mmCIF file of C-alpha atoms and ligand atoms in Angstrom:
data_model
loop_
_atom_site.group_PDB
_atom_site.id
_atom_site.type_symbol
_atom_site.label_atom_id
_atom_site.label_comp_id
_atom_site.label_asym_id
_atom_site.label_seq_id
_atom_site.Cartn_x
_atom_site.Cartn_y
_atom_site.Cartn_z
ATOM 1 C CA MET C 1 0.000 0.000 0.000
ATOM 2 C CA THR C 2 1.198 3.489 -0.749
ATOM 3 C CA THR C 3 1.301 5.746 2.269
ATOM 4 C CA PRO C 4 1.954 9.494 2.373
ATOM 5 C CA ALA C 5 5.330 8.698 3.905
ATOM 6 C CA THR C 6 6.401 6.475 1.023
ATOM 7 C CA ILE C 7 5.157 8.996 -1.525
ATOM 8 C CA ALA C 8 7.134 11.688 0.259
ATOM 9 C CA ALA C 9 10.215 9.508 0.464
ATOM 10 C CA SER C 10 10.159 8.613 -3.200
ATOM 11 C CA GLY C 11 9.132 12.089 -4.337
ATOM 12 C CA GLY C 12 6.195 10.658 -6.244
ATOM 13 C CA GLN C 13 6.346 8.130 -9.025
ATOM 14 C CA ALA C 14 9.470 7.653 -11.092
ATOM 15 C CA ILE C 15 9.582 9.736 -14.297
ATOM 16 C CA ASP C 16 11.390 9.560 -17.601
ATOM 17 C CA ALA C 17 14.620 11.504 -17.752
ATOM 18 C CA ALA C 18 13.988 13.038 -21.171
ATOM 19 C CA PRO C 19 10.928 15.264 -21.515
ATOM 20 C CA PRO C 20 8.882 15.127 -24.741
ATOM 21 C CA PRO C 21 9.927 17.874 -27.216
ATOM 22 C CA ASP C 22 6.578 19.681 -26.994
ATOM 23 C CA CYS C 23 6.852 19.891 -23.208
ATOM 24 C CA PRO C 24 6.529 23.598 -22.336
ATOM 25 C CA LEU C 25 8.585 23.346 -19.153
ATOM 26 C CA ALA C 26 10.709 20.505 -17.866
ATOM 27 C CA VAL C 27 12.946 20.734 -14.824
ATOM 28 C CA ARG C 28 15.481 18.071 -13.913
ATOM 29 C CA GLY C 29 17.418 17.792 -10.671
ATOM 30 C CA LEU C 30 16.854 21.428 -9.753
ATOM 31 C CA THR C 31 18.390 22.455 -6.449
ATOM 32 C CA VAL C 32 18.412 26.033 -5.151
ATOM 33 C CA SER C 33 19.806 27.299 -1.887
ATOM 34 C CA TYR C 34 19.776 30.788 -0.380
ATOM 35 C CA GLY C 35 21.889 29.660 2.561
ATOM 36 C CA GLU C 36 22.963 26.286 3.868
ATOM 37 C CA LYS C 37 19.602 24.544 3.598
ATOM 38 C CA PRO C 38 18.187 24.045 0.088
ATOM 39 C CA ALA C 39 14.904 25.861 -0.610
ATOM 40 C CA ILE C 40 14.178 23.265 -3.279
ATOM 41 C CA PHE C 41 16.039 20.005 -3.578
ATOM 42 C CA SER C 42 16.636 17.871 -6.656
ATOM 43 C CA VAL C 43 13.265 18.713 -8.175
ATOM 44 C CA ASP C 44 12.030 17.018 -11.340
ATOM 45 C CA ALA C 45 8.922 18.488 -12.939
ATOM 46 C CA THR C 46 7.272 17.957 -16.313
ATOM 47 C CA PHE C 47 4.453 20.320 -17.231
ATOM 48 C CA PRO C 48 2.101 19.293 -20.053
ATOM 49 C CA ALA C 49 1.376 21.205 -23.271
ATOM 50 C CA THR C 50 -1.865 23.127 -23.801
ATOM 51 C CA ALA C 51 -2.893 22.827 -20.191
ATOM 52 C CA MET C 52 -3.323 24.782 -17.006
ATOM 53 C CA SER C 53 -0.996 23.513 -14.313
ATOM 54 C CA ALA C 54 -0.962 24.455 -10.636
ATOM 55 C CA ILE C 55 2.083 24.450 -8.381
ATOM 56 C CA ILE C 56 0.796 23.691 -4.889
ATOM 57 C CA GLY C 57 2.427 23.513 -1.470
ATOM 58 C CA PRO C 58 2.554 25.198 1.936
ATOM 59 C CA ASN C 59 4.149 28.589 2.618
ATOM 60 C CA GLY C 60 7.895 28.414 2.248
ATOM 61 C CA ALA C 61 7.687 25.157 0.240
ATOM 62 C CA GLY C 62 9.767 26.646 -2.576
ATOM 63 C CA LYS C 63 7.022 27.402 -5.107
ATOM 64 C CA SER C 64 8.253 30.883 -6.014
ATOM 65 C CA THR C 65 11.825 29.608 -5.935
ATOM 66 C CA LEU C 66 10.913 26.880 -8.431
ATOM 67 C CA LEU C 67 9.494 29.439 -10.868
ATOM 68 C CA LYS C 68 12.317 31.949 -10.433
ATOM 69 C CA ALA C 69 15.057 29.343 -10.731
ATOM 70 C CA SER C 70 13.353 27.854 -13.802
ATOM 71 C CA LEU C 71 13.465 31.298 -15.392
ATOM 72 C CA GLY C 72 17.060 31.888 -14.343
ATOM 73 C CA VAL C 73 16.071 34.941 -12.264
ATOM 74 C CA ILE C 74 17.915 33.347 -9.340
ATOM 75 C CA PRO C 75 20.922 31.039 -9.666
ATOM 76 C CA ARG C 76 20.573 27.285 -9.314
ATOM 77 C CA LEU C 77 23.040 25.055 -7.532
ATOM 78 C CA SER C 78 22.368 22.236 -9.968
ATOM 79 C CA GLY C 79 19.824 21.018 -12.456
ATOM 80 C CA SER C 80 18.610 21.766 -15.946
ATOM 81 C CA VAL C 81 15.576 23.488 -17.408
ATOM 82 C CA THR C 82 14.176 23.024 -20.896
ATOM 83 C CA VAL C 83 11.391 25.004 -22.517
ATOM 84 C CA PHE C 84 9.738 23.326 -25.521
ATOM 85 C CA GLY C 85 12.726 21.016 -25.720
ATOM 86 C CA THR C 86 15.241 23.882 -25.817
ATOM 87 C CA PRO C 87 17.598 24.970 -23.039
ATOM 88 C CA ILE C 88 15.991 27.883 -21.179
ATOM 89 C CA ASP C 89 18.686 30.344 -22.282
ATOM 90 C CA ARG C 90 17.552 30.020 -25.897
ATOM 91 C CA ALA C 91 13.827 30.072 -25.180
ATOM 92 C CA ARG C 92 13.370 33.120 -22.971
ATOM 93 C CA ASP C 93 11.328 34.996 -25.564
ATOM 94 C CA ARG C 94 8.691 32.264 -25.445
ATOM 95 C CA ILE C 95 7.994 32.820 -21.736
ATOM 96 C CA ALA C 96 5.962 35.473 -19.949
ATOM 97 C CA TYR C 97 6.254 35.747 -16.169
ATOM 98 C CA VAL C 98 3.935 37.443 -13.683
ATOM 99 C CA PRO C 99 5.731 37.664 -10.306
ATOM 100 C CA GLN C 100 4.101 37.346 -6.901
ATOM 101 C CA ARG C 101 2.487 40.728 -6.323
ATOM 102 C CA ALA C 102 3.991 41.251 -2.873
ATOM 103 C CA SER C 103 7.467 41.122 -4.445
ATOM 104 C CA VAL C 104 6.952 44.150 -6.713
ATOM 105 C CA ASP C 105 7.738 47.744 -5.741
ATOM 106 C CA TRP C 106 4.577 49.619 -6.643
ATOM 107 C CA ASP C 107 5.969 53.075 -5.982
ATOM 108 C CA PHE C 108 7.825 53.496 -9.242
ATOM 109 C CA PRO C 109 6.333 56.424 -11.151
ATOM 110 C CA THR C 110 4.951 54.918 -14.314
ATOM 111 C CA THR C 111 1.613 54.687 -16.009
ATOM 112 C CA VAL C 112 -0.449 51.577 -16.591
ATOM 113 C CA LEU C 113 0.158 51.773 -20.349
ATOM 114 C CA ASP C 114 3.936 52.037 -19.756
ATOM 115 C CA VAL C 115 3.875 48.883 -17.652
ATOM 116 C CA VAL C 116 2.086 46.949 -20.394
ATOM 117 C CA GLN C 117 4.410 48.336 -23.082
ATOM 118 C CA MET C 118 7.369 46.959 -21.104
ATOM 119 C CA GLY C 119 6.092 43.578 -22.262
ATOM 120 C CA LEU C 120 6.783 44.680 -25.834
ATOM 121 C CA TYR C 121 10.375 45.839 -25.394
ATOM 122 C CA ARG C 122 11.723 42.432 -26.171
ATOM 123 C CA LYS C 123 10.099 42.694 -29.583
ATOM 124 C CA VAL C 124 11.196 46.230 -30.458
ATOM 125 C CA GLY C 125 14.473 46.392 -28.498
ATOM 126 C CA LEU C 126 15.070 48.793 -25.652
ATOM 127 C CA LEU C 127 16.145 51.605 -27.980
ATOM 128 C CA GLY C 128 13.489 50.979 -30.592
ATOM 129 C CA ARG C 129 10.572 53.344 -30.867
ATOM 130 C CA LEU C 130 7.240 51.979 -29.806
ATOM 131 C CA SER C 131 5.088 52.497 -32.832
ATOM 132 C CA GLY C 132 1.440 53.448 -32.765
ATOM 133 C CA ARG C 133 0.734 49.841 -33.597
ATOM 134 C CA MET C 134 2.556 48.692 -30.463
ATOM 135 C CA ARG C 135 0.652 51.219 -28.416
ATOM 136 C CA ALA C 136 -2.596 49.897 -29.855
ATOM 137 C CA ARG C 137 -1.534 46.394 -28.963
ATOM 138 C CA ALA C 138 -0.797 47.356 -25.361
ATOM 139 C CA GLN C 139 -4.174 49.049 -25.209
ATOM 140 C CA ASP C 140 -5.804 45.902 -26.590
ATOM 141 C CA CYS C 141 -4.155 43.768 -23.880
ATOM 142 C CA LEU C 142 -5.507 46.160 -21.225
ATOM 143 C CA ASP C 143 -8.919 45.722 -22.787
ATOM 144 C CA ARG C 144 -8.615 41.932 -22.509
ATOM 145 C CA VAL C 145 -8.170 42.211 -18.734
ATOM 146 C CA GLY C 146 -10.901 44.831 -18.321
ATOM 147 C CA MET C 147 -8.491 47.716 -17.636
ATOM 148 C CA ALA C 148 -8.843 49.729 -20.863
ATOM 149 C CA ASP C 149 -10.004 52.845 -19.027
ATOM 150 C CA PHE C 150 -6.970 52.929 -16.729
ATOM 151 C CA ALA C 151 -4.194 53.329 -19.326
ATOM 152 C CA ASP C 152 -3.031 56.753 -18.137
ATOM 153 C CA ARG C 153 -3.269 56.110 -14.401
ATOM 154 C CA GLN C 154 -0.173 55.733 -12.214
ATOM 155 C CA ILE C 155 0.341 52.043 -11.422
ATOM 156 C CA GLY C 156 0.849 52.797 -7.698
ATOM 157 C CA GLN C 157 -2.627 54.318 -7.464
ATOM 158 C CA LEU C 158 -4.458 51.137 -8.406
ATOM 159 C CA SER C 159 -5.941 48.543 -6.079
ATOM 160 C CA GLY C 160 -4.126 45.222 -5.684
ATOM 161 C CA GLY C 161 -6.522 43.426 -7.995
ATOM 162 C CA GLN C 162 -6.198 46.141 -10.653
ATOM 163 C CA GLN C 163 -2.403 45.960 -10.472
ATOM 164 C CA GLN C 164 -2.596 42.212 -10.915
ATOM 165 C CA ARG C 165 -4.701 42.650 -14.056
ATOM 166 C CA VAL C 166 -2.178 45.140 -15.450
ATOM 167 C CA PHE C 167 0.675 42.707 -14.921
ATOM 168 C CA LEU C 168 -1.339 40.031 -16.661
ATOM 169 C CA ALA C 169 -1.883 42.477 -19.547
ATOM 170 C CA ARG C 170 1.887 42.978 -19.744
ATOM 171 C CA ALA C 171 2.343 39.206 -19.965
ATOM 172 C CA LEU C 172 -0.280 39.050 -22.726
ATOM 173 C CA ALA C 173 1.571 41.763 -24.656
ATOM 174 C CA GLN C 174 4.613 39.494 -24.761
ATOM 175 C CA ASP C 175 2.610 37.004 -26.793
ATOM 176 C CA ALA C 176 4.434 34.086 -25.214
ATOM 177 C CA ASP C 177 3.852 30.344 -25.520
ATOM 178 C CA LEU C 178 4.374 29.604 -21.832
ATOM 179 C CA TYR C 179 2.868 31.770 -19.092
ATOM 180 C CA LEU C 180 4.303 31.482 -15.588
ATOM 181 C CA LEU C 181 2.282 33.178 -12.861
ATOM 182 C CA ASP C 182 3.039 33.362 -9.156
ATOM 183 C CA GLU C 183 -0.185 33.404 -7.115
ATOM 184 C CA PRO C 184 -2.188 35.403 -9.666
ATOM 185 C CA PHE C 185 -5.330 35.266 -7.506
ATOM 186 C CA ALA C 186 -3.788 36.276 -4.180
ATOM 187 C CA GLY C 187 -5.598 39.252 -2.658
ATOM 188 C CA VAL C 188 -7.910 39.933 -5.608
ATOM 189 C CA ASP C 189 -11.684 40.247 -5.423
ATOM 190 C CA ALA C 190 -14.091 37.731 -6.948
ATOM 191 C CA ALA C 191 -14.657 39.800 -10.115
ATOM 192 C CA THR C 192 -10.921 40.078 -10.770
ATOM 193 C CA GLU C 193 -10.410 36.382 -10.100
ATOM 194 C CA ARG C 194 -13.123 35.623 -12.665
ATOM 195 C CA ALA C 195 -11.551 38.023 -15.178
ATOM 196 C CA ILE C 196 -8.092 36.494 -14.712
ATOM 197 C CA ILE C 197 -9.273 32.884 -14.957
ATOM 198 C CA ASP C 198 -11.198 33.721 -18.142
ATOM 199 C CA VAL C 199 -8.049 35.195 -19.692
ATOM 200 C CA LEU C 200 -5.974 32.180 -18.655
ATOM 201 C CA LYS C 201 -8.543 29.734 -20.021
ATOM 202 C CA GLY C 202 -8.520 31.751 -23.236
ATOM 203 C CA LEU C 203 -4.748 31.315 -23.463
ATOM 204 C CA LYS C 204 -5.120 27.575 -23.011
ATOM 205 C CA ALA C 205 -7.836 27.470 -25.682
ATOM 206 C CA GLY C 206 -5.323 29.209 -27.962
ATOM 207 C CA GLY C 207 -2.835 26.380 -27.445
ATOM 208 C CA LYS C 208 -0.682 28.044 -24.765
ATOM 209 C CA ALA C 209 0.649 26.497 -21.572
ATOM 210 C CA VAL C 210 -0.121 28.129 -18.237
ATOM 211 C CA VAL C 211 1.738 27.254 -15.028
ATOM 212 C CA ALA C 212 0.555 29.067 -11.905
ATOM 213 C CA VAL C 213 1.497 28.908 -8.262
ATOM 214 C CA HIS C 214 -1.877 28.501 -6.627
ATOM 215 C CA HIS C 215 -2.764 28.714 -2.935
ATOM 216 C CA ASP C 216 -6.518 28.114 -2.936
ATOM 217 C CA LEU C 217 -7.093 24.379 -2.822
ATOM 218 C CA SER C 218 -10.862 24.794 -3.198
ATOM 219 C CA THR C 219 -10.551 26.001 -6.819
ATOM 220 C CA VAL C 220 -7.922 23.561 -8.077
ATOM 221 C CA ARG C 221 -10.488 21.226 -9.649
ATOM 222 C CA ALA C 222 -12.390 24.010 -11.381
ATOM 223 C CA TYR C 223 -9.323 25.818 -12.763
ATOM 224 C CA PHE C 224 -6.556 23.320 -13.447
ATOM 225 C CA ASP C 225 -5.810 20.194 -15.479
ATOM 226 C CA HIS C 226 -2.510 19.254 -13.892
ATOM 227 C CA VAL C 227 -0.937 19.669 -10.453
ATOM 228 C CA PHE C 228 2.601 19.708 -9.150
ATOM 229 C CA LEU C 229 2.861 19.287 -5.382
ATOM 230 C CA ILE C 230 6.010 20.515 -3.706
ATOM 231 C CA ASN C 231 7.451 20.806 -0.238
ATOM 232 C CA VAL C 232 11.148 21.461 -0.862
ATOM 233 C CA ARG C 233 11.086 18.198 -2.811
ATOM 234 C CA ARG C 234 8.632 17.085 -5.443
ATOM 235 C CA MET C 235 5.802 15.344 -3.597
ATOM 236 C CA ALA C 236 3.595 14.377 -6.550
ATOM 237 C CA GLU C 237 2.600 15.479 -10.030
ATOM 238 C CA GLY C 238 0.062 14.492 -12.629
ATOM 239 C CA PRO C 239 -3.481 15.131 -13.842
ATOM 240 C CA VAL C 240 -5.734 16.675 -11.186
ATOM 241 C CA SER C 241 -7.929 13.557 -11.270
ATOM 242 C CA THR C 242 -5.101 11.255 -10.181
ATOM 243 C CA ALA C 243 -2.531 13.432 -8.383
ATOM 244 C CA PHE C 244 -4.729 15.818 -6.364
ATOM 245 C CA THR C 245 -5.510 13.201 -3.726
ATOM 246 C CA PRO C 246 -5.852 13.245 0.070
ATOM 247 C CA GLU C 247 -2.670 11.138 0.371
ATOM 248 C CA ASN C 248 -0.611 13.524 -1.704
ATOM 249 C CA LEU C 249 -2.037 16.606 0.031
ATOM 250 C CA ASN C 250 -1.321 15.042 3.417
ATOM 251 C CA ALA C 251 2.234 14.284 2.429
ATOM 252 C CA THR C 252 2.758 17.789 1.022
ATOM 253 C CA TYR C 253 1.226 19.728 3.899
ATOM 254 C CA GLY C 254 2.498 17.375 6.610
ATOM 255 C CA GLY C 255 -0.903 17.016 8.256
ATOM 256 C CA ARG C 256 -1.319 20.763 8.656
ATOM 257 C CA LEU C 257 -4.497 20.922 6.581
ATOM 258 C CA GLY C 258 -6.705 18.718 8.748
ATOM 259 C CA ALA C 259 -8.711 15.746 7.557
ATOM 260 C CA THR C 260 -11.959 17.662 6.981
ATOM 261 C CA HIS C 261 -10.327 20.163 4.687
ATOM 262 C CA ILE C 262 -8.520 17.518 2.736
ATOM 263 C CA ALA C 263 -11.709 15.526 2.193
ATOM 264 C CA GLU C 264 -13.349 18.713 0.954
ATOM 265 C CA PHE C 265 -10.630 19.547 -1.564
ATOM 266 C CA ALA C 266 -9.551 16.242 -2.918
ATOM 267 C CA GLN C 267 -11.788 13.429 -3.959
ATOM 268 C CA ALA C 268 -11.377 10.333 -1.864
ATOM 269 C CA VAL C 269 -9.332 7.629 -3.532
ATOM 270 C CA SER C 270 -11.083 4.297 -3.630
HETATM 271 N N1 ADP S 301 15.807 35.859 -1.205
HETATM 272 C C1 ADP S 301 15.793 34.925 -0.247
HETATM 273 N N2 ADP S 301 16.789 34.844 0.679
HETATM 274 C C2 ADP S 301 16.780 33.894 1.644
HETATM 275 N N3 ADP S 301 15.832 32.971 1.769
HETATM 276 C C3 ADP S 301 14.810 32.992 0.895
HETATM 277 C C4 ADP S 301 14.733 33.973 -0.153
HETATM 278 N N4 ADP S 301 13.616 33.738 -0.885
HETATM 279 C C5 ADP S 301 13.017 32.690 -0.307
HETATM 280 N N5 ADP S 301 13.728 32.236 0.763
HETATM 281 C C6 ADP S 301 13.382 31.074 1.611
HETATM 282 O O1 ADP S 301 13.300 29.936 0.762
HETATM 283 C C7 ADP S 301 12.185 29.128 1.114
HETATM 284 C C8 ADP S 301 11.238 29.008 -0.072
HETATM 285 O O2 ADP S 301 10.689 30.293 -0.339
HETATM 286 P P1 ADP S 301 9.636 30.531 -1.502
HETATM 287 O O3 ADP S 301 10.132 29.910 -2.748
HETATM 288 O O4 ADP S 301 9.346 31.980 -1.539
HETATM 289 O O5 ADP S 301 8.387 29.693 -0.938
HETATM 290 P P2 ADP S 301 6.846 29.743 -1.377
HETATM 291 O O6 ADP S 301 6.735 30.566 -2.632
HETATM 292 O O7 ADP S 301 6.467 28.309 -1.573
HETATM 293 O O8 ADP S 301 6.112 30.333 -0.213
HETATM 294 C C9 ADP S 301 11.569 29.789 2.343
HETATM 295 O O9 ADP S 301 12.081 29.167 3.480
HETATM 296 C C10 ADP S 301 12.017 31.210 2.239
HETATM 297 O O10 ADP S 301 12.087 31.805 3.497
HETATM 298 MG MG1 MG S 302 5.756 32.288 -3.085
#
């Protein structure tokens, strides 16, 4: 019988070393340390194409670290990252990243439209002029997140949920193939959550891959196809229907969730 302890010890089921070439994000043996103790240790992860994937785990489990180290924003001690079968260094322009909102300094004096246009710099080059067409495209991305009327506002003057929509608009402007989002629904109201999930589902319908750190276990089933459970190490991964189980949640959260909550979130395994 498989117990949470054995799942935790083995880090989930064994996986193939080589990811399929259409795999939007594959991580192998990724270890990151800020000090002596690794924040994530020897993590393997394989995210599926044209799907919405959730990265789930308790506070401090290494979720943000996994995203940032995958992107190369922070250095890794060891491990490799491939994006659509290509080493990450040659695939950066296919990725859009929305950081955890708490980690952004909102006091910088810039307008909403400027923030979205930053997503276009990679296309025009830092010294290139943003044409009227680019401006129109930024405006269109604001429209897609319901923020068209806020283009000239200072970013620091918006509510948390509005700022989150603007950063999603910037990611849309990049026209990427893989969207990485760190807790996109944290601290937003129900209307903004709805608006963001609609945009993300639209991306998936357009053949894109979405990988989001997600903290609300009650919406995993409604929003996501695939889950990756982490607590420093990989605890489990797979389709929501098979990997989002009470056993795996127990192992990942170390009993901190309580049996009632777990039964609520994950369907019982027969
Ligand atoms: N810049 C940093 N310097 C030192 N320790 C950090 C830093 N960022 C994160 N950590 C630590 O690494 C661990 C994982 O953090 P993080 O990836 O942010 O977790 P999560 O996103 O799952 O809450 C935590 O123990 C956290 O305190
Ligand atoms: Mg985090």
